[in-house]
mmCIF file of C-alpha atoms in Angstrom:
data_model
loop_
_atom_site.group_PDB
_atom_site.id
_atom_site.type_symbol
_atom_site.label_atom_id
_atom_site.label_comp_id
_atom_site.label_asym_id
_atom_site.label_seq_id
_atom_site.Cartn_x
_atom_site.Cartn_y
_atom_site.Cartn_z
ATOM 1 C CA SER A 202 108.712 -112.154 13.805
ATOM 2 C CA GLU A 203 112.129 -113.337 13.316
ATOM 3 C CA ARG A 204 112.517 -111.385 10.025
ATOM 4 C CA ASP A 205 111.329 -108.148 11.507
ATOM 5 C CA LYS A 206 114.130 -108.105 13.938
ATOM 6 C CA MET A 207 116.703 -109.017 11.427
ATOM 7 C CA GLU A 208 115.689 -106.086 9.567
ATOM 8 C CA ARG A 209 115.748 -103.633 12.504
ATOM 9 C CA ALA A 210 119.356 -105.083 13.319
ATOM 10 C CA GLU A 211 120.167 -104.247 9.670
ATOM 11 C CA LYS A 212 119.229 -100.808 9.647
ATOM 12 C CA ASP A 213 120.450 -100.309 13.242
ATOM 13 C CA LEU A 214 123.934 -101.622 11.720
ATOM 14 C CA GLN A 215 123.886 -99.145 8.795
ATOM 15 C CA HIS A 216 122.828 -96.472 10.890
ATOM 16 C CA GLY A 217 125.977 -97.029 12.983
ATOM 17 C CA ALA A 218 128.115 -97.484 10.202
ATOM 18 C CA VAL A 219 126.966 -93.785 8.803
ATOM 19 C CA HIS A 220 127.662 -92.383 12.544
ATOM 20 C CA ALA A 221 131.165 -93.933 12.654
ATOM 21 C CA LYS A 222 132.014 -92.562 9.250
ATOM 22 C CA ARG A 223 130.952 -88.773 10.395
ATOM 23 C CA LEU A 224 132.642 -89.102 13.423
ATOM 24 C CA ASP A 225 136.014 -90.203 11.520
ATOM 25 C CA ILE A 226 135.431 -87.150 9.273
ATOM 26 C CA LEU A 227 135.182 -84.935 12.333
ATOM 27 C CA ALA A 228 138.291 -86.048 14.019
ATOM 28 C CA GLY A 229 140.281 -85.898 10.729
ATOM 29 C CA VAL A 230 138.885 -82.216 10.559
ATOM 30 C CA ARG A 231 140.124 -81.607 14.208
ATOM 31 C CA GLN A 232 143.350 -83.269 13.400
ATOM 32 C CA GLU A 233 143.822 -80.899 10.537
ATOM 33 C CA LYS A 234 143.108 -77.701 12.630
ATOM 34 C CA VAL A 235 145.693 -79.216 15.268
ATOM 35 C CA GLN A 236 148.443 -79.795 12.838
ATOM 36 C CA ALA A 237 147.740 -75.980 11.279
ATOM 37 C CA LEU A 238 147.956 -74.605 14.747
ATOM 38 C CA LEU A 239 151.181 -76.524 15.599
ATOM 39 C CA ARG A 240 152.800 -75.555 12.418
ATOM 40 C CA HIS A 241 152.066 -71.941 13.406
ATOM 41 C CA VAL A 242 153.503 -72.206 16.816
ATOM 42 C CA HIS A 243 156.522 -73.435 15.774
ATOM 43 C CA LYS A 244 156.955 -71.207 13.106
ATOM 44 C CA ALA A 245 156.555 -68.345 15.584
ATOM 45 C CA CYS A 246 159.171 -69.821 17.808
ATOM 46 C CA ALA A 247 161.880 -70.390 15.073
ATOM 47 C CA ALA A 248 161.076 -66.262 14.234
ATOM 48 C CA GLY A 249 161.489 -65.671 17.644
ATOM 49 C CA HIS A 250 158.193 -64.216 18.350
ATOM 50 C CA SER A 251 156.301 -64.603 21.464
ATOM 51 C CA VAL A 252 153.482 -66.813 21.446
ATOM 52 C CA ASP A 253 150.965 -67.649 23.949
ATOM 53 C CA THR A 254 152.011 -71.278 24.029
ATOM 54 C CA ALA A 255 155.143 -72.296 25.394
ATOM 55 C CA CYS A 256 157.448 -73.373 22.746
#
């Protein structure tokens, strides 16, 4: 029925929103790790240490 379709669509939307939120959180965590790595590399370069990554 039409009502069943609407309810199913609403559930799909909610599921999609939860999934998108989880992806946002993962992206944020990844971003923080990248920032920490960059800080480490910059610090090592400034101190004159050799780092595997080019300065």
